[in-house]
mmCIF file of C-alpha atoms and ligand atoms in Angstrom:
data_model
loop_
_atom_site.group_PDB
_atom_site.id
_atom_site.type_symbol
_atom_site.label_atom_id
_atom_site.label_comp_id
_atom_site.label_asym_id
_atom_site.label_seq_id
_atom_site.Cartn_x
_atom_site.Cartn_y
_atom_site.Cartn_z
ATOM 1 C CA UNK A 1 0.000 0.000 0.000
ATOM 2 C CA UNK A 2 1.327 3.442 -0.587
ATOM 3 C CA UNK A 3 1.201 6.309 1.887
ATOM 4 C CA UNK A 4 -1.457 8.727 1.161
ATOM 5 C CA UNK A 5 -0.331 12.088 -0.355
ATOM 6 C CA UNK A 6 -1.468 15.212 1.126
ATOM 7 C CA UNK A 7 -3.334 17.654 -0.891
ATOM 8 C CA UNK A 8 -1.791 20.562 -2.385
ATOM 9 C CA UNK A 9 -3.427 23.081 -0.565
ATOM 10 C CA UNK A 10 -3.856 27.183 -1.260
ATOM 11 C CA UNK A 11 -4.713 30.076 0.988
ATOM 12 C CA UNK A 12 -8.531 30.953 1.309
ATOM 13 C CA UNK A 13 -9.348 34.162 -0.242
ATOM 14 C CA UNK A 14 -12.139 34.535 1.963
ATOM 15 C CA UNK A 15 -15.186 36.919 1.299
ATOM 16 C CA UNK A 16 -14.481 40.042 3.757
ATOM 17 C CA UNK A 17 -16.346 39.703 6.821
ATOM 18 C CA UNK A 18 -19.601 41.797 6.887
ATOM 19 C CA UNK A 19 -21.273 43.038 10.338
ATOM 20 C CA UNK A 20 -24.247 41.446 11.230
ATOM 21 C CA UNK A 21 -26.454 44.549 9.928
ATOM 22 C CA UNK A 22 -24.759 44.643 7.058
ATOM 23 C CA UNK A 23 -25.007 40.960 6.425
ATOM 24 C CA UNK A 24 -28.612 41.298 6.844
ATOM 25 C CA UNK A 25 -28.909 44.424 4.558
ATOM 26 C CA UNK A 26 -27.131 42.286 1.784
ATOM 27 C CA UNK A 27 -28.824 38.965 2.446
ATOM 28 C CA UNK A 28 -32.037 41.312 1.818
ATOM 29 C CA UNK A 29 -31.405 42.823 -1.249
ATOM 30 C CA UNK A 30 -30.243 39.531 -2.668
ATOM 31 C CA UNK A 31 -33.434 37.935 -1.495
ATOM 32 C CA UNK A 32 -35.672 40.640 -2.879
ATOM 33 C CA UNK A 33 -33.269 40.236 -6.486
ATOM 34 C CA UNK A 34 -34.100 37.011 -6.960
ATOM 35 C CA UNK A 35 -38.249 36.880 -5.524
ATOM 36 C CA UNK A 36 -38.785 38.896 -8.346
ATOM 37 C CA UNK A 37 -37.319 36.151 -10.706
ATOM 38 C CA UNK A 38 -40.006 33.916 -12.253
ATOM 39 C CA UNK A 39 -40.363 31.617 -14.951
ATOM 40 C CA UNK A 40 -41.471 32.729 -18.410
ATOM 41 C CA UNK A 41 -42.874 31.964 -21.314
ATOM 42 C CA UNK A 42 -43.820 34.610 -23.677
ATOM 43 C CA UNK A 43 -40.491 35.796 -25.198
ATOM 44 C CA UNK A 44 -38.866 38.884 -27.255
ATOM 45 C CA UNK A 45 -36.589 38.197 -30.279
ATOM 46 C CA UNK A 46 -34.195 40.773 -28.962
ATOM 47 C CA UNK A 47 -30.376 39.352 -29.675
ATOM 48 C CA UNK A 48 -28.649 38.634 -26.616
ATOM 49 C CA UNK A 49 -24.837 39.174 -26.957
ATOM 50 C CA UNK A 50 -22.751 35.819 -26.353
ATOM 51 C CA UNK A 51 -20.655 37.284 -24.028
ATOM 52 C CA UNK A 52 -23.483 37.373 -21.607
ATOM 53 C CA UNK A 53 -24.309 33.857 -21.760
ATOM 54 C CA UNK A 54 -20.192 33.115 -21.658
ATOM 55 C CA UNK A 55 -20.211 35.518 -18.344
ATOM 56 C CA UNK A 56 -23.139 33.494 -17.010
ATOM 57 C CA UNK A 57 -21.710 29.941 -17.939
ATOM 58 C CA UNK A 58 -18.757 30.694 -16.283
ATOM 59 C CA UNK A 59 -20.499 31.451 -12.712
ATOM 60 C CA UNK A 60 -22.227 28.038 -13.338
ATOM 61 C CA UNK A 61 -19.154 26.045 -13.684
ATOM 62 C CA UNK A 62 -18.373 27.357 -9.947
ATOM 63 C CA UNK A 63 -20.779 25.548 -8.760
ATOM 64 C CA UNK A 64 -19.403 22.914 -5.902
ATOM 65 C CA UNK A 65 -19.803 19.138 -7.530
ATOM 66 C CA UNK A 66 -19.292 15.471 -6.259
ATOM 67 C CA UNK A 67 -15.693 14.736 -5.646
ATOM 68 C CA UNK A 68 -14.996 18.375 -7.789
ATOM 69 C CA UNK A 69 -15.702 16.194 -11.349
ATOM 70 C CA UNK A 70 -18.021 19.109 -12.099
ATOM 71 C CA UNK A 71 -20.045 16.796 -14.016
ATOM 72 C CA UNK A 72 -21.774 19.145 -16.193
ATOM 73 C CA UNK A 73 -21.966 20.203 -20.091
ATOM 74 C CA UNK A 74 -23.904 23.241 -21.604
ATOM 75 C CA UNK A 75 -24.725 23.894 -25.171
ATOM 76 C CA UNK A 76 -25.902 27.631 -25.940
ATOM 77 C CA UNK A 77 -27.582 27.509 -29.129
ATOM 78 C CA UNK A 78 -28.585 30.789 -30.994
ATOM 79 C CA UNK A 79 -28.471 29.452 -34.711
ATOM 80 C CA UNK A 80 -32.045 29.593 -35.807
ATOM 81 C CA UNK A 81 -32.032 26.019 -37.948
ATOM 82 C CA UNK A 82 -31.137 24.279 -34.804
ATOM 83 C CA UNK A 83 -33.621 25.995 -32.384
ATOM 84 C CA UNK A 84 -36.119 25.292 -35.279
ATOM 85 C CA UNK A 85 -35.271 21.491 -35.035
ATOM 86 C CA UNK A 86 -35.324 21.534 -31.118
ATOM 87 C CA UNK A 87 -38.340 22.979 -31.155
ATOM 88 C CA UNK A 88 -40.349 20.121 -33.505
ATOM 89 C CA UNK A 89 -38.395 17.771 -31.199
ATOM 90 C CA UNK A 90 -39.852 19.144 -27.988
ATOM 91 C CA UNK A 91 -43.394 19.810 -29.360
ATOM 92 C CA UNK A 92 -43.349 15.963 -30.744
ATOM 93 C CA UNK A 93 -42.782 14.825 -27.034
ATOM 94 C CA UNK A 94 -45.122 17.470 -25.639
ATOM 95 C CA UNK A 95 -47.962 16.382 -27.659
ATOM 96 C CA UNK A 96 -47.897 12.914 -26.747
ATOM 97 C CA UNK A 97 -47.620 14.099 -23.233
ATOM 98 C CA UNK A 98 -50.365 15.987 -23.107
ATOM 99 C CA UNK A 99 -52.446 13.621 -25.288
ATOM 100 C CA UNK A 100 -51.573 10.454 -23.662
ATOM 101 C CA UNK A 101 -48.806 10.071 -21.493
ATOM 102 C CA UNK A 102 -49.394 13.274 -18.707
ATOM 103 C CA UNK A 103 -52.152 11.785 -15.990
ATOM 104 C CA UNK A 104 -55.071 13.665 -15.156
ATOM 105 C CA UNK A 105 -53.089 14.432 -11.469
ATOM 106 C CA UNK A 106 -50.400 15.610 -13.541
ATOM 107 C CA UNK A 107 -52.503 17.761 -16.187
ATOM 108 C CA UNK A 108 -54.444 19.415 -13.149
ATOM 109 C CA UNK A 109 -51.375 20.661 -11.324
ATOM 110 C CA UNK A 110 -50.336 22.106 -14.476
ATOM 111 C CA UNK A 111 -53.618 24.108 -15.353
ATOM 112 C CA UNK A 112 -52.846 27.034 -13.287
ATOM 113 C CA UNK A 113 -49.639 27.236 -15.493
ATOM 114 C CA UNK A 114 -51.820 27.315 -18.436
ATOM 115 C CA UNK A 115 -48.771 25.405 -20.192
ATOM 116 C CA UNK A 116 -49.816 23.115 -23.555
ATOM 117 C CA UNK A 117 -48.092 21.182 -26.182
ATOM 118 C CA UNK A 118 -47.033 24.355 -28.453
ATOM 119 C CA UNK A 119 -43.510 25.836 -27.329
ATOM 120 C CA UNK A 120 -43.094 28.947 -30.223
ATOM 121 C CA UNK A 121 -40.795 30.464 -27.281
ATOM 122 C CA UNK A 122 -38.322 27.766 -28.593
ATOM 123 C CA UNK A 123 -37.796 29.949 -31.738
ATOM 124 C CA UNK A 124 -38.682 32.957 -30.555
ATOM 125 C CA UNK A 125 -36.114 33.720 -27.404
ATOM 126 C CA UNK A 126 -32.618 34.183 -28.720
ATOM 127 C CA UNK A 127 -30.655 31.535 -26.732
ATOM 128 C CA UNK A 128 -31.449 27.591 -25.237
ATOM 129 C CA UNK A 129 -28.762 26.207 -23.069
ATOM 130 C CA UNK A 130 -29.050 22.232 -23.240
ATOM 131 C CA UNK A 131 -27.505 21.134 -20.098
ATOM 132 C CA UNK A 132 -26.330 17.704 -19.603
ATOM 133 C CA UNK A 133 -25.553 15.774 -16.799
ATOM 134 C CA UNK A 134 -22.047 13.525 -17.359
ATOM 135 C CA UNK A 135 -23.223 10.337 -15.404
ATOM 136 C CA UNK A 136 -19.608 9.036 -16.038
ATOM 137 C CA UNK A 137 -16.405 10.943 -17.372
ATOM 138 C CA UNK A 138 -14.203 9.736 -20.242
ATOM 139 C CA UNK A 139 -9.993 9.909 -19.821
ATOM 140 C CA UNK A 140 -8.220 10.849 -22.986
ATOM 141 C CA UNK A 141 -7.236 6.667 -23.047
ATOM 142 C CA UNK A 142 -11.198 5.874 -22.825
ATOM 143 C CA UNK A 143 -10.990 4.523 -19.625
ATOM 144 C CA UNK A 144 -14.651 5.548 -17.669
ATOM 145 C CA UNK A 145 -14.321 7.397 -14.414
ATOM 146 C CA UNK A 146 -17.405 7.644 -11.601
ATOM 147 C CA UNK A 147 -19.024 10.638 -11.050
ATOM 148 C CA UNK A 148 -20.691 11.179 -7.958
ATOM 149 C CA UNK A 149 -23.608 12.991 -7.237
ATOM 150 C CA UNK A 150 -24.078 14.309 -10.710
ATOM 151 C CA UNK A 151 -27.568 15.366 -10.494
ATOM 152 C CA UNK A 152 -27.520 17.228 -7.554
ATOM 153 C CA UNK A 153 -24.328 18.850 -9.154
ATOM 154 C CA UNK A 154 -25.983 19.581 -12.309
ATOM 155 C CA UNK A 155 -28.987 21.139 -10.418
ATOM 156 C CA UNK A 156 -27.031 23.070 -8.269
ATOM 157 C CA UNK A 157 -24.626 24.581 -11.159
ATOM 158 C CA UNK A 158 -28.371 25.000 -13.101
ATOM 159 C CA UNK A 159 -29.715 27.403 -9.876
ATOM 160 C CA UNK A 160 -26.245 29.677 -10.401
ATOM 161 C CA UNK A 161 -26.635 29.812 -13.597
ATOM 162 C CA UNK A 162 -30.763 30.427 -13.461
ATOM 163 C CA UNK A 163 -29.699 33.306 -11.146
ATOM 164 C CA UNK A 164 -26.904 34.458 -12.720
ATOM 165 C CA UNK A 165 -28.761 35.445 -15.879
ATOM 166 C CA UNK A 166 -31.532 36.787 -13.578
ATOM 167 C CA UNK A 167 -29.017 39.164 -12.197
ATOM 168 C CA UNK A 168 -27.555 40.109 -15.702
ATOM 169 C CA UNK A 169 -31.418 41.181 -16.170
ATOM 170 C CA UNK A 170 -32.268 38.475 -18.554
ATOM 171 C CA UNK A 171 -35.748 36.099 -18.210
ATOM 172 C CA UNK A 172 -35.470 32.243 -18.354
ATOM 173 C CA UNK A 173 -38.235 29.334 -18.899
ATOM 174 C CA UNK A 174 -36.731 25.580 -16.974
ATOM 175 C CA UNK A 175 -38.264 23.499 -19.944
ATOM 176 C CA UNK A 176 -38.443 19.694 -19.684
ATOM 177 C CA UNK A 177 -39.804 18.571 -22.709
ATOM 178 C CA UNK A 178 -40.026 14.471 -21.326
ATOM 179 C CA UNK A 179 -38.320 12.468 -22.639
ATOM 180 C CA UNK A 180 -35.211 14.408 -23.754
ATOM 181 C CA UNK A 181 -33.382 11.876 -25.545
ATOM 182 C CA UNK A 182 -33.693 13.952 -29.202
ATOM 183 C CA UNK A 183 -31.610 16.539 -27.556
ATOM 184 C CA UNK A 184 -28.332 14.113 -27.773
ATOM 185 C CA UNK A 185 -29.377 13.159 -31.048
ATOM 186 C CA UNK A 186 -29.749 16.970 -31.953
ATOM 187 C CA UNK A 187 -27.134 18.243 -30.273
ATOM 188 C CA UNK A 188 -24.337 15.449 -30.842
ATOM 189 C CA UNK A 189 -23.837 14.646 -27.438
ATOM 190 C CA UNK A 190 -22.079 11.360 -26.427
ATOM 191 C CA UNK A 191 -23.238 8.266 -24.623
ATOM 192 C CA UNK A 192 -22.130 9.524 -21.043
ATOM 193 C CA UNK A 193 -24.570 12.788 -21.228
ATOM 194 C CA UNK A 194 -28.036 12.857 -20.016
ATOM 195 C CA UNK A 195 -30.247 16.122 -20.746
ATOM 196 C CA UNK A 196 -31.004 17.768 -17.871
ATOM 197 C CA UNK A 197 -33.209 20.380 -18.757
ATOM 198 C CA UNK A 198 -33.370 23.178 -21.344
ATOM 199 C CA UNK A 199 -32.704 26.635 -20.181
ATOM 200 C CA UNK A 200 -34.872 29.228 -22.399
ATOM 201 C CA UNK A 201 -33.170 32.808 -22.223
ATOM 202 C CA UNK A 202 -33.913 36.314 -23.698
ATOM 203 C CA UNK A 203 -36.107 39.171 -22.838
ATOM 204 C CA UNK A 204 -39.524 39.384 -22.030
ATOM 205 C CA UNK A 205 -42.189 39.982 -24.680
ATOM 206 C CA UNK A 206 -43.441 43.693 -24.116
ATOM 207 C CA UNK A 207 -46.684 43.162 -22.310
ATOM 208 C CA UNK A 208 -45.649 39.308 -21.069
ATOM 209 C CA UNK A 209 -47.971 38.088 -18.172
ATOM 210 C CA UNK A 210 -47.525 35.414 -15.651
ATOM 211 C CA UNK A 211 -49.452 33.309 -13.910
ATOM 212 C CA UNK A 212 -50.625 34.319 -10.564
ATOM 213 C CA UNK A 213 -49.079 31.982 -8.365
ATOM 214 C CA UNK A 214 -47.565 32.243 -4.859
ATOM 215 C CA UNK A 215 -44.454 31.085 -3.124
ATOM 216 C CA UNK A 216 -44.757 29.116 0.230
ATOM 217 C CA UNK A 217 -44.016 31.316 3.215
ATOM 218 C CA UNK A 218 -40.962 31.226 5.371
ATOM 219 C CA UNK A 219 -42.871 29.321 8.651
ATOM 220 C CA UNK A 220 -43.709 26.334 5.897
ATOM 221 C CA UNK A 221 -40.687 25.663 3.740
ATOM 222 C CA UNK A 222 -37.970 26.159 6.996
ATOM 223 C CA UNK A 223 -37.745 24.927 10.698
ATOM 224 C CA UNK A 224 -35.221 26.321 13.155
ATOM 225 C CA UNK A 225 -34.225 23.907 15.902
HETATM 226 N N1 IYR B 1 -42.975 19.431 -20.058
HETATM 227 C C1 IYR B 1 -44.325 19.947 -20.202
HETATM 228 C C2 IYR B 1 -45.123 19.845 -18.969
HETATM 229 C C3 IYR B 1 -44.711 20.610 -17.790
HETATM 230 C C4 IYR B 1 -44.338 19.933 -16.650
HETATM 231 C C5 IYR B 1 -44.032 20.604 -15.504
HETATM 232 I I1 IYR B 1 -43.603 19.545 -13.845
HETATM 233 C C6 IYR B 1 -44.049 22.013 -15.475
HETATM 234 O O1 IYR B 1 -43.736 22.689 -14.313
HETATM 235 C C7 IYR B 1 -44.430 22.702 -16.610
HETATM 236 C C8 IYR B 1 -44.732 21.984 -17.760
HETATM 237 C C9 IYR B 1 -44.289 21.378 -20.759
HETATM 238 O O2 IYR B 1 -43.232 21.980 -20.808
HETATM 239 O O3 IYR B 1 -45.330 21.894 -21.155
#
């Protein structure tokens, strides 16, 4: 057996220190930021520069991950051809789903969405990030390596990256069009990559409404022991 290495270790460039008030000040204006994020689907064709998306991407890819394998892949499509295709894929699935496959449990939590099988915001918003979840890595030689915890990686790198475009001012729609499989086939994506979800970004359609729905107080989502 060989002795353990240690780690190569850095020092921590730690956040400065706030005072409490001044924690709470900041930890307020974050919160009120992102409660007035919300999920859309009624888009504008306004361009969105690249850079944007690269800025956000990055802040995604700091996301903490199993064992640091940071088991995540993002495709940011803009070309219209391709959004096009995704879009037939999705509404292919979604009409089955809504026709067939969705129960009626399922359809009636959805009705106060008001969501249905047509998805023009697919064409219409000038950017879909595919993300993919790596179940496994590949080494240059082929040789597989574990990842662990790659969904709750993937979902946790997703909620940066939801946020980060928030902040940047930008809407986004979480799509699942179920099942994703024609986004591999689409998008070229090797055996090792499941979709994740699809990631709708622009700006909002002038005049875009929402539905009126409500987020679950403090007292029921949190318990202090
Ligand atoms: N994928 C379908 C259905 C759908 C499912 C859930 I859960 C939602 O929160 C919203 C929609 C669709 O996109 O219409």
């Amino acid at each position: 057996m060989t002795a353990p290495t240690e780690p190569r270790t850095l020092p921590f460039d730690a956040p400065r220190r706030a005072e409490d008030e001044h924690m709470l000040v900041r930890a307020r204006l974050f919160r009120e930021l992102v409660a007035r994020r919300r999920s859309l689907r009624d888009f504008a064709p306004d361009p969105v520069p690249r850079a944007v998306i690269e800025e956000c991407l990055r802040a995604a890819g700091s996301a903490p991950s199993g064992a640091n394998l940071q088991p995540w892949s993002f495709v940011a499509i803009s070309d219209p051809a391709l959004k096009q295709r995704i879009r037939a894929g999705a509404e292919a699935e979604e009409r089955e789903f809504y026709s067939q496959r969705a129960p009626a449990e399922w359809l009636a939590a959805l009705a106060p969405l008001g969501t249905d099988e047509r998805k023009p915001f697919l064409e219409t918003a000038p950017w879909l990030i595919a993300i993919f979840a790596q179940s496994y890595g590949v080494l240059p030689d082929g040789r597989k390596v574990k990842h662990y915890y790659a969904q709750e990686s993937v979902g946790i790198a997703t909620g940066i990256l939801i946020t980060a475009l928030h902040t940047a001012g930008l809407v986004t729609l979480t799509h699942t069009p179920s099942p994703m499989g024609f986004l591999n086939e689409l998008l070229g994506r090797p055996e090792n990559e499941r979709p994740f979800l699809l990631l709708v970004v622009g700006h909002a359609a002038s005049g875009a409404r929402v539905p009126d729905i409500a987020r679950k107080s403090l007292d029921e989502i949190a318990a202090f022991r």
